[in-house]
Amino acid sequence: KQEVTQIPAALSVPEGENLVLNCSFTDSAIYNLQWFRQDPGKGLTSLLLIQSSQREQTSGRLNASLDKSSGRSTLYIAASQPGDSATYLCAVDTDKLIFGTGTRLQVFP
Amino acid sequence: SAVISQKPSRDICQRGTSLTIQCQVDSQVTMMFWYRQQPGQSLTLIATANQGSEATYESGFVIDKFPISRPNLTFSTLTVSNMSPEDSSIYLCSVLFSGRVPFFGPGTRLTVL
């Protein structure tokens, strides 16, 4: 059974810091891995999707890496801003999308 | 891309009653999924609903509690039966499109008193 874990569960940092969010999964037989953002009371916003054959994807200040063999992905956020405050979820696609436990991020001015 | 709608968007229900949530997609899709998001938690997959076959339930979820219908390639329903306060959650439907890109409905916020 695929299990997806995210560390840390919560993070509070001052504005401007570079951040690393971690995602680990137990079964490496995945099609892809995706990072989402969820604002309180809102739906999911897709940030980055990494195919199983890829090593990383970048979008603006976000960079996600994937090491399928070790069952790990990281989301790097450069120069964090208060607007980055949200819950970040990773999800692995193995015929169905299995979500991680989430990281609640707060960036304060 | 896909546009997914859910009805109702929210509801407040009494313990012991049932609620049926509808999910409508603007194009035909093979794979449709139902998720639950309990307060402060991540999304948990309830079941996979494919047209023409019975839904496949994840561990911890049973058909008697969460019956699912999938009458065609654009529509599905999830019923939450004999509700208790522990069923208070957001319920989301999701589809996978070409390239295995997921799309999510806006969710149904359920409160059980």
PDB file of C-alpha atoms in Angstrom:
ATOM      1  CA  LYS A   1       0.000   0.000   0.000  1.00  0.00           C
ATOM      2  CA  GLN A   2       1.365   3.382  -1.031  1.00  0.00           C
ATOM      3  CA  GLU A   3       1.985   5.734   1.887  1.00  0.00           C
ATOM      4  CA  VAL A   4       3.002   9.345   1.393  1.00  0.00           C
ATOM      5  CA  THR A   5       4.517  11.361   4.210  1.00  0.00           C
ATOM      6  CA  GLN A   6       5.474  15.027   4.351  1.00  0.00           C
ATOM      7  CA  ILE A   7       7.977  16.666   6.640  1.00  0.00           C
ATOM      8  CA  PRO A   8       7.737  19.033   8.380  1.00  0.00           C
ATOM      9  CA  ALA A   9       4.060  19.043   9.281  1.00  0.00           C
ATOM     10  CA  ALA A  10       4.221  22.767   9.947  1.00  0.00           C
ATOM     11  CA  LEU A  11       6.716  25.513   9.292  1.00  0.00           C
ATOM     12  CA  SER A  12       6.824  29.181  10.303  1.00  0.00           C
ATOM     13  CA  VAL A  13       9.531  31.376   8.796  1.00  0.00           C
ATOM     14  CA  PRO A  14      10.297  35.044   8.244  1.00  0.00           C
ATOM     15  CA  GLU A  15       9.888  36.528   4.818  1.00  0.00           C
ATOM     16  CA  GLY A  16      12.833  36.078   2.443  1.00  0.00           C
ATOM     17  CA  GLU A  17      13.981  32.659   3.600  1.00  0.00           C
ATOM     18  CA  ASN A  18      14.578  29.803   1.193  1.00  0.00           C
ATOM     19  CA  LEU A  19      12.525  26.753   2.138  1.00  0.00           C
ATOM     20  CA  VAL A  20      12.618  23.028   1.528  1.00  0.00           C
ATOM     21  CA  LEU A  21       9.521  20.882   1.933  1.00  0.00           C
ATOM     22  CA  ASN A  22       9.942  17.128   1.880  1.00  0.00           C
ATOM     23  CA  CYS A  23       7.745  14.342   0.564  1.00  0.00           C
ATOM     24  CA  SER A  24       8.487  10.618   0.817  1.00  0.00           C
ATOM     25  CA  PHE A  25       6.586   7.675  -0.648  1.00  0.00           C
ATOM     26  CA  THR A  26       6.894   3.955  -0.085  1.00  0.00           C
ATOM     27  CA  ASP A  27       6.244   2.524  -3.561  1.00  0.00           C
ATOM     28  CA  SER A  28       8.419   3.809  -6.388  1.00  0.00           C
ATOM     29  CA  ALA A  29       6.082   2.487  -9.104  1.00  0.00           C
ATOM     30  CA  ILE A  30       4.537   5.859  -9.860  1.00  0.00           C
ATOM     31  CA  TYR A  31       3.479   7.640 -13.028  1.00  0.00           C
ATOM     32  CA  ASN A  32       4.230  11.074 -11.656  1.00  0.00           C
ATOM     33  CA  LEU A  33       4.370  13.208  -8.539  1.00  0.00           C
ATOM     34  CA  GLN A  34       2.547  16.476  -8.139  1.00  0.00           C
ATOM     35  CA  TRP A  35       2.736  19.365  -5.699  1.00  0.00           C
ATOM     36  CA  PHE A  36      -0.374  21.304  -4.775  1.00  0.00           C
ATOM     37  CA  ARG A  37      -1.149  24.335  -2.711  1.00  0.00           C
ATOM     38  CA  GLN A  38      -4.313  24.712  -0.660  1.00  0.00           C
ATOM     39  CA  ASP A  39      -5.403  27.964   0.915  1.00  0.00           C
ATOM     40  CA  PRO A  40      -7.737  27.854   3.935  1.00  0.00           C
ATOM     41  CA  GLY A  41     -11.281  27.090   2.863  1.00  0.00           C
ATOM     42  CA  LYS A  42     -10.265  26.901  -0.773  1.00  0.00           C
ATOM     43  CA  GLY A  43      -9.640  24.211  -3.347  1.00  0.00           C
ATOM     44  CA  LEU A  44      -6.401  22.783  -4.655  1.00  0.00           C
ATOM     45  CA  THR A  45      -4.020  24.700  -6.889  1.00  0.00           C
ATOM     46  CA  SER A  46      -1.602  22.618  -8.918  1.00  0.00           C
ATOM     47  CA  LEU A  47       1.971  23.904  -8.647  1.00  0.00           C
ATOM     48  CA  LEU A  48       4.257  21.420 -10.360  1.00  0.00           C
ATOM     49  CA  LEU A  49       3.959  17.966 -11.913  1.00  0.00           C
ATOM     50  CA  ILE A  50       7.032  15.779 -12.324  1.00  0.00           C
ATOM     51  CA  GLN A  51       6.796  12.767 -14.595  1.00  0.00           C
ATOM     52  CA  SER A  52       8.438   9.589 -13.324  1.00  0.00           C
ATOM     53  CA  SER A  53      11.145   9.941 -15.981  1.00  0.00           C
ATOM     54  CA  GLN A  54      12.016  13.488 -14.934  1.00  0.00           C
ATOM     55  CA  ARG A  55      14.292  14.680 -12.175  1.00  0.00           C
ATOM     56  CA  GLU A  56      12.919  18.146 -11.582  1.00  0.00           C
ATOM     57  CA  GLN A  57      10.517  20.870 -12.623  1.00  0.00           C
ATOM     58  CA  THR A  58      10.700  24.607 -12.110  1.00  0.00           C
ATOM     59  CA  SER A  59       8.099  27.341 -12.068  1.00  0.00           C
ATOM     60  CA  GLY A  60       9.132  30.808 -10.976  1.00  0.00           C
ATOM     61  CA  ARG A  61      10.408  30.635  -7.416  1.00  0.00           C
ATOM     62  CA  LEU A  62       9.404  26.988  -7.095  1.00  0.00           C
ATOM     63  CA  ASN A  63      11.582  24.008  -7.904  1.00  0.00           C
ATOM     64  CA  ALA A  64      10.543  20.417  -7.331  1.00  0.00           C
ATOM     65  CA  SER A  65      12.867  17.448  -7.557  1.00  0.00           C
ATOM     66  CA  LEU A  66      12.104  13.745  -7.743  1.00  0.00           C
ATOM     67  CA  ASP A  67      14.276  10.791  -6.772  1.00  0.00           C
ATOM     68  CA  LYS A  68      12.045   7.866  -7.583  1.00  0.00           C
ATOM     69  CA  SER A  69      14.481   5.175  -6.506  1.00  0.00           C
ATOM     70  CA  SER A  70      14.698   6.544  -2.998  1.00  0.00           C
ATOM     71  CA  GLY A  71      11.033   7.518  -2.838  1.00  0.00           C
ATOM     72  CA  ARG A  72      11.640  11.201  -2.224  1.00  0.00           C
ATOM     73  CA  SER A  73      10.647  14.570  -3.589  1.00  0.00           C
ATOM     74  CA  THR A  74      11.469  18.047  -2.402  1.00  0.00           C
ATOM     75  CA  LEU A  75       9.779  21.353  -3.085  1.00  0.00           C
ATOM     76  CA  TYR A  76      12.145  24.294  -2.898  1.00  0.00           C
ATOM     77  CA  ILE A  77      10.654  27.756  -2.426  1.00  0.00           C
ATOM     78  CA  ALA A  78      13.078  30.605  -3.004  1.00  0.00           C
ATOM     79  CA  ALA A  79      12.782  33.976  -1.295  1.00  0.00           C
ATOM     80  CA  SER A  80       9.570  33.148   0.521  1.00  0.00           C
ATOM     81  CA  GLN A  81       6.788  35.747   0.759  1.00  0.00           C
ATOM     82  CA  PRO A  82       3.764  36.102   3.057  1.00  0.00           C
ATOM     83  CA  GLY A  83       1.607  35.197   0.068  1.00  0.00           C
ATOM     84  CA  ASP A  84       3.225  31.759   0.080  1.00  0.00           C
ATOM     85  CA  SER A  85       1.435  30.960   3.340  1.00  0.00           C
ATOM     86  CA  ALA A  86      -0.734  27.924   2.686  1.00  0.00           C
ATOM     87  CA  THR A  87      -0.796  24.161   3.064  1.00  0.00           C
ATOM     88  CA  TYR A  88       1.373  22.311   0.563  1.00  0.00           C
ATOM     89  CA  LEU A  89       0.432  18.801  -0.484  1.00  0.00           C
ATOM     90  CA  CYS A  90       2.346  16.309  -2.553  1.00  0.00           C
ATOM     91  CA  ALA A  91       0.546  13.491  -4.327  1.00  0.00           C
ATOM     92  CA  VAL A  92       1.787  10.424  -6.180  1.00  0.00           C
ATOM     93  CA  ASP A  93      -0.044   8.921  -9.119  1.00  0.00           C
ATOM     94  CA  THR A  94      -0.197   5.121  -9.072  1.00  0.00           C
ATOM     95  CA  ASP A  95      -3.401   4.576 -11.086  1.00  0.00           C
ATOM     96  CA  LYS A  96      -4.920   6.812  -8.437  1.00  0.00           C
ATOM     97  CA  LEU A  97      -3.713   9.939  -6.741  1.00  0.00           C
ATOM     98  CA  ILE A  98      -2.522   9.384  -3.177  1.00  0.00           C
ATOM     99  CA  PHE A  99      -1.937  12.517  -1.145  1.00  0.00           C
ATOM    100  CA  GLY A 100       0.665  13.204   1.475  1.00  0.00           C
ATOM    101  CA  THR A 101       0.016  14.391   4.977  1.00  0.00           C
ATOM    102  CA  GLY A 102       0.694  18.040   4.103  1.00  0.00           C
ATOM    103  CA  THR A 103       2.957  20.850   5.301  1.00  0.00           C
ATOM    104  CA  ARG A 104       1.329  23.952   6.746  1.00  0.00           C
ATOM    105  CA  LEU A 105       3.524  26.932   5.901  1.00  0.00           C
ATOM    106  CA  GLN A 106       3.351  30.367   7.436  1.00  0.00           C
ATOM    107  CA  VAL A 107       5.604  33.155   6.175  1.00  0.00           C
ATOM    108  CA  PHE A 108       5.518  36.249   8.341  1.00  0.00           C
ATOM    109  CA  PRO A 109       6.638  39.757   7.343  1.00  0.00           C
TER     110      PRO A 109
ATOM    111  CA  SER B   1      -8.889  20.707 -19.348  1.00  0.00           C
ATOM    112  CA  ALA B   2     -12.129  19.981 -17.515  1.00  0.00           C
ATOM    113  CA  VAL B   3     -14.810  21.859 -15.681  1.00  0.00           C
ATOM    114  CA  ILE B   4     -16.191  19.912 -12.747  1.00  0.00           C
ATOM    115  CA  SER B   5     -19.218  20.913 -10.744  1.00  0.00           C
ATOM    116  CA  GLN B   6     -20.509  19.455  -7.507  1.00  0.00           C
ATOM    117  CA  LYS B   7     -23.882  19.706  -5.852  1.00  0.00           C
ATOM    118  CA  PRO B   8     -24.566  20.660  -3.169  1.00  0.00           C
ATOM    119  CA  SER B   9     -21.684  22.988  -2.383  1.00  0.00           C
ATOM    120  CA  ARG B  10     -22.439  22.649   1.303  1.00  0.00           C
ATOM    121  CA  ASP B  11     -25.028  21.121   3.574  1.00  0.00           C
ATOM    122  CA  ILE B  12     -25.847  20.720   7.222  1.00  0.00           C
ATOM    123  CA  CYS B  13     -27.437  17.383   8.041  1.00  0.00           C
ATOM    124  CA  GLN B  14     -28.813  15.576  11.028  1.00  0.00           C
ATOM    125  CA  ARG B  15     -27.227  12.471  12.484  1.00  0.00           C
ATOM    126  CA  GLY B  16     -28.614   9.252  10.972  1.00  0.00           C
ATOM    127  CA  THR B  17     -29.651  10.750   7.658  1.00  0.00           C
ATOM    128  CA  SER B  18     -28.022  10.315   4.233  1.00  0.00           C
ATOM    129  CA  LEU B  19     -26.754  12.815   1.678  1.00  0.00           C
ATOM    130  CA  THR B  20     -26.080  12.256  -2.000  1.00  0.00           C
ATOM    131  CA  ILE B  21     -23.399  14.379  -3.631  1.00  0.00           C
ATOM    132  CA  GLN B  22     -23.384  14.842  -7.376  1.00  0.00           C
ATOM    133  CA  CYS B  23     -20.353  15.354  -9.590  1.00  0.00           C
ATOM    134  CA  GLN B  24     -20.733  16.523 -13.190  1.00  0.00           C
ATOM    135  CA  VAL B  25     -17.870  16.803 -15.687  1.00  0.00           C
ATOM    136  CA  ASP B  26     -18.114  18.772 -18.915  1.00  0.00           C
ATOM    137  CA  SER B  27     -16.437  16.031 -20.966  1.00  0.00           C
ATOM    138  CA  GLN B  28     -16.218  12.268 -20.940  1.00  0.00           C
ATOM    139  CA  VAL B  29     -13.684  10.712 -18.606  1.00  0.00           C
ATOM    140  CA  THR B  30     -12.910   7.125 -17.777  1.00  0.00           C
ATOM    141  CA  MET B  31     -11.493   7.474 -14.299  1.00  0.00           C
ATOM    142  CA  MET B  32     -13.302   9.386 -11.568  1.00  0.00           C
ATOM    143  CA  PHE B  33     -12.330   9.489  -7.920  1.00  0.00           C
ATOM    144  CA  TRP B  34     -13.950  10.529  -4.660  1.00  0.00           C
ATOM    145  CA  TYR B  35     -11.915  12.036  -1.822  1.00  0.00           C
ATOM    146  CA  ARG B  36     -12.634  13.090   1.728  1.00  0.00           C
ATOM    147  CA  GLN B  37     -10.840  15.892   3.528  1.00  0.00           C
ATOM    148  CA  GLN B  38     -11.507  15.943   7.228  1.00  0.00           C
ATOM    149  CA  PRO B  39     -10.923  19.202   9.132  1.00  0.00           C
ATOM    150  CA  GLY B  40      -7.230  20.063   9.242  1.00  0.00           C
ATOM    151  CA  GLN B  41      -6.284  16.924   7.329  1.00  0.00           C
ATOM    152  CA  SER B  42      -5.044  16.008   3.880  1.00  0.00           C
ATOM    153  CA  LEU B  43      -7.135  14.344   1.194  1.00  0.00           C
ATOM    154  CA  THR B  44      -7.976  10.675   1.596  1.00  0.00           C
ATOM    155  CA  LEU B  45      -9.130   8.614  -1.358  1.00  0.00           C
ATOM    156  CA  ILE B  46     -12.493   6.958  -0.742  1.00  0.00           C
ATOM    157  CA  ALA B  47     -12.981   5.064  -3.979  1.00  0.00           C
ATOM    158  CA  THR B  48     -12.385   4.909  -7.704  1.00  0.00           C
ATOM    159  CA  ALA B  49     -15.539   5.017  -9.816  1.00  0.00           C
ATOM    160  CA  ASN B  50     -15.298   3.691 -13.356  1.00  0.00           C
ATOM    161  CA  GLN B  51     -18.251   3.594 -15.697  1.00  0.00           C
ATOM    162  CA  GLY B  52     -19.667   0.147 -16.252  1.00  0.00           C
ATOM    163  CA  SER B  53     -18.179  -1.460 -13.193  1.00  0.00           C
ATOM    164  CA  GLU B  54     -18.540  -1.344  -9.454  1.00  0.00           C
ATOM    165  CA  ALA B  55     -16.531   1.209  -7.560  1.00  0.00           C
ATOM    166  CA  THR B  56     -13.272   0.124  -5.983  1.00  0.00           C
ATOM    167  CA  TYR B  57     -13.028   1.174  -2.342  1.00  0.00           C
ATOM    168  CA  GLU B  58      -9.910   1.992  -0.375  1.00  0.00           C
ATOM    169  CA  SER B  59      -9.104   0.411   2.943  1.00  0.00           C
ATOM    170  CA  GLY B  60     -11.364   1.785   5.639  1.00  0.00           C
ATOM    171  CA  PHE B  61     -14.239   2.655   3.309  1.00  0.00           C
ATOM    172  CA  VAL B  62     -17.157   0.344   2.523  1.00  0.00           C
ATOM    173  CA  ILE B  63     -19.935   0.377  -0.018  1.00  0.00           C
ATOM    174  CA  ASP B  64     -22.704   0.291   2.570  1.00  0.00           C
ATOM    175  CA  LYS B  65     -21.481   3.565   4.052  1.00  0.00           C
ATOM    176  CA  PHE B  66     -20.419   5.284   0.812  1.00  0.00           C
ATOM    177  CA  PRO B  67     -22.407   3.877  -2.116  1.00  0.00           C
ATOM    178  CA  ILE B  68     -21.292   5.278  -5.462  1.00  0.00           C
ATOM    179  CA  SER B  69     -23.030   5.393  -8.807  1.00  0.00           C
ATOM    180  CA  ARG B  70     -21.401   6.015 -12.190  1.00  0.00           C
ATOM    181  CA  PRO B  71     -24.179   5.840 -14.782  1.00  0.00           C
ATOM    182  CA  ASN B  72     -22.165   7.437 -17.603  1.00  0.00           C
ATOM    183  CA  LEU B  73     -18.810   8.972 -18.480  1.00  0.00           C
ATOM    184  CA  THR B  74     -19.684  12.489 -17.270  1.00  0.00           C
ATOM    185  CA  PHE B  75     -21.526  11.927 -13.994  1.00  0.00           C
ATOM    186  CA  SER B  76     -21.149  10.241 -10.626  1.00  0.00           C
ATOM    187  CA  THR B  77     -22.771  10.353  -7.213  1.00  0.00           C
ATOM    188  CA  LEU B  78     -21.436   9.600  -3.750  1.00  0.00           C
ATOM    189  CA  THR B  79     -23.861   8.947  -0.915  1.00  0.00           C
ATOM    190  CA  VAL B  80     -22.826   9.353   2.685  1.00  0.00           C
ATOM    191  CA  SER B  81     -25.171   7.042   4.577  1.00  0.00           C
ATOM    192  CA  ASN B  82     -26.333   7.002   8.184  1.00  0.00           C
ATOM    193  CA  MET B  83     -24.241  10.051   8.925  1.00  0.00           C
ATOM    194  CA  SER B  84     -22.520  10.826  12.195  1.00  0.00           C
ATOM    195  CA  PRO B  85     -20.583  13.953  13.228  1.00  0.00           C
ATOM    196  CA  GLU B  86     -17.366  12.136  12.262  1.00  0.00           C
ATOM    197  CA  ASP B  87     -18.515  12.325   8.637  1.00  0.00           C
ATOM    198  CA  SER B  88     -18.239  16.110   8.712  1.00  0.00           C
ATOM    199  CA  SER B  89     -15.718  16.768   5.949  1.00  0.00           C
ATOM    200  CA  ILE B  90     -15.214  18.209   2.527  1.00  0.00           C
ATOM    201  CA  TYR B  91     -15.953  15.669  -0.194  1.00  0.00           C
ATOM    202  CA  LEU B  92     -14.282  16.166  -3.571  1.00  0.00           C
ATOM    203  CA  CYS B  93     -14.577  14.419  -6.880  1.00  0.00           C
ATOM    204  CA  SER B  94     -11.647  14.271  -9.232  1.00  0.00           C
ATOM    205  CA  VAL B  95     -10.920  13.099 -12.761  1.00  0.00           C
ATOM    206  CA  LEU B  96      -7.770  12.188 -14.617  1.00  0.00           C
ATOM    207  CA  PHE B  97      -7.341  13.525 -18.107  1.00  0.00           C
ATOM    208  CA  SER B  98      -4.867  12.749 -20.846  1.00  0.00           C
ATOM    209  CA  GLY B  99      -1.325  12.964 -19.595  1.00  0.00           C
ATOM    210  CA  ARG B 100      -2.698  11.891 -16.206  1.00  0.00           C
ATOM    211  CA  VAL B 101      -3.345  15.470 -15.174  1.00  0.00           C
ATOM    212  CA  PRO B 102      -5.896  15.565 -12.334  1.00  0.00           C
ATOM    213  CA  PHE B 103      -8.755  18.001 -12.056  1.00  0.00           C
ATOM    214  CA  PHE B 104     -10.795  18.525  -8.921  1.00  0.00           C
ATOM    215  CA  GLY B 105     -14.305  19.656  -8.265  1.00  0.00           C
ATOM    216  CA  PRO B 106     -14.907  22.581  -5.896  1.00  0.00           C
ATOM    217  CA  GLY B 107     -15.910  20.240  -3.082  1.00  0.00           C
ATOM    218  CA  THR B 108     -18.986  19.677  -0.934  1.00  0.00           C
ATOM    219  CA  ARG B 109     -18.680  20.883   2.643  1.00  0.00           C
ATOM    220  CA  LEU B 110     -20.715  18.610   4.886  1.00  0.00           C
ATOM    221  CA  THR B 111     -21.530  19.300   8.516  1.00  0.00           C
ATOM    222  CA  VAL B 112     -23.328  16.634  10.528  1.00  0.00           C
ATOM    223  CA  LEU B 113     -24.999  17.694  13.753  1.00  0.00           C
TER     224      LEU B 113
END
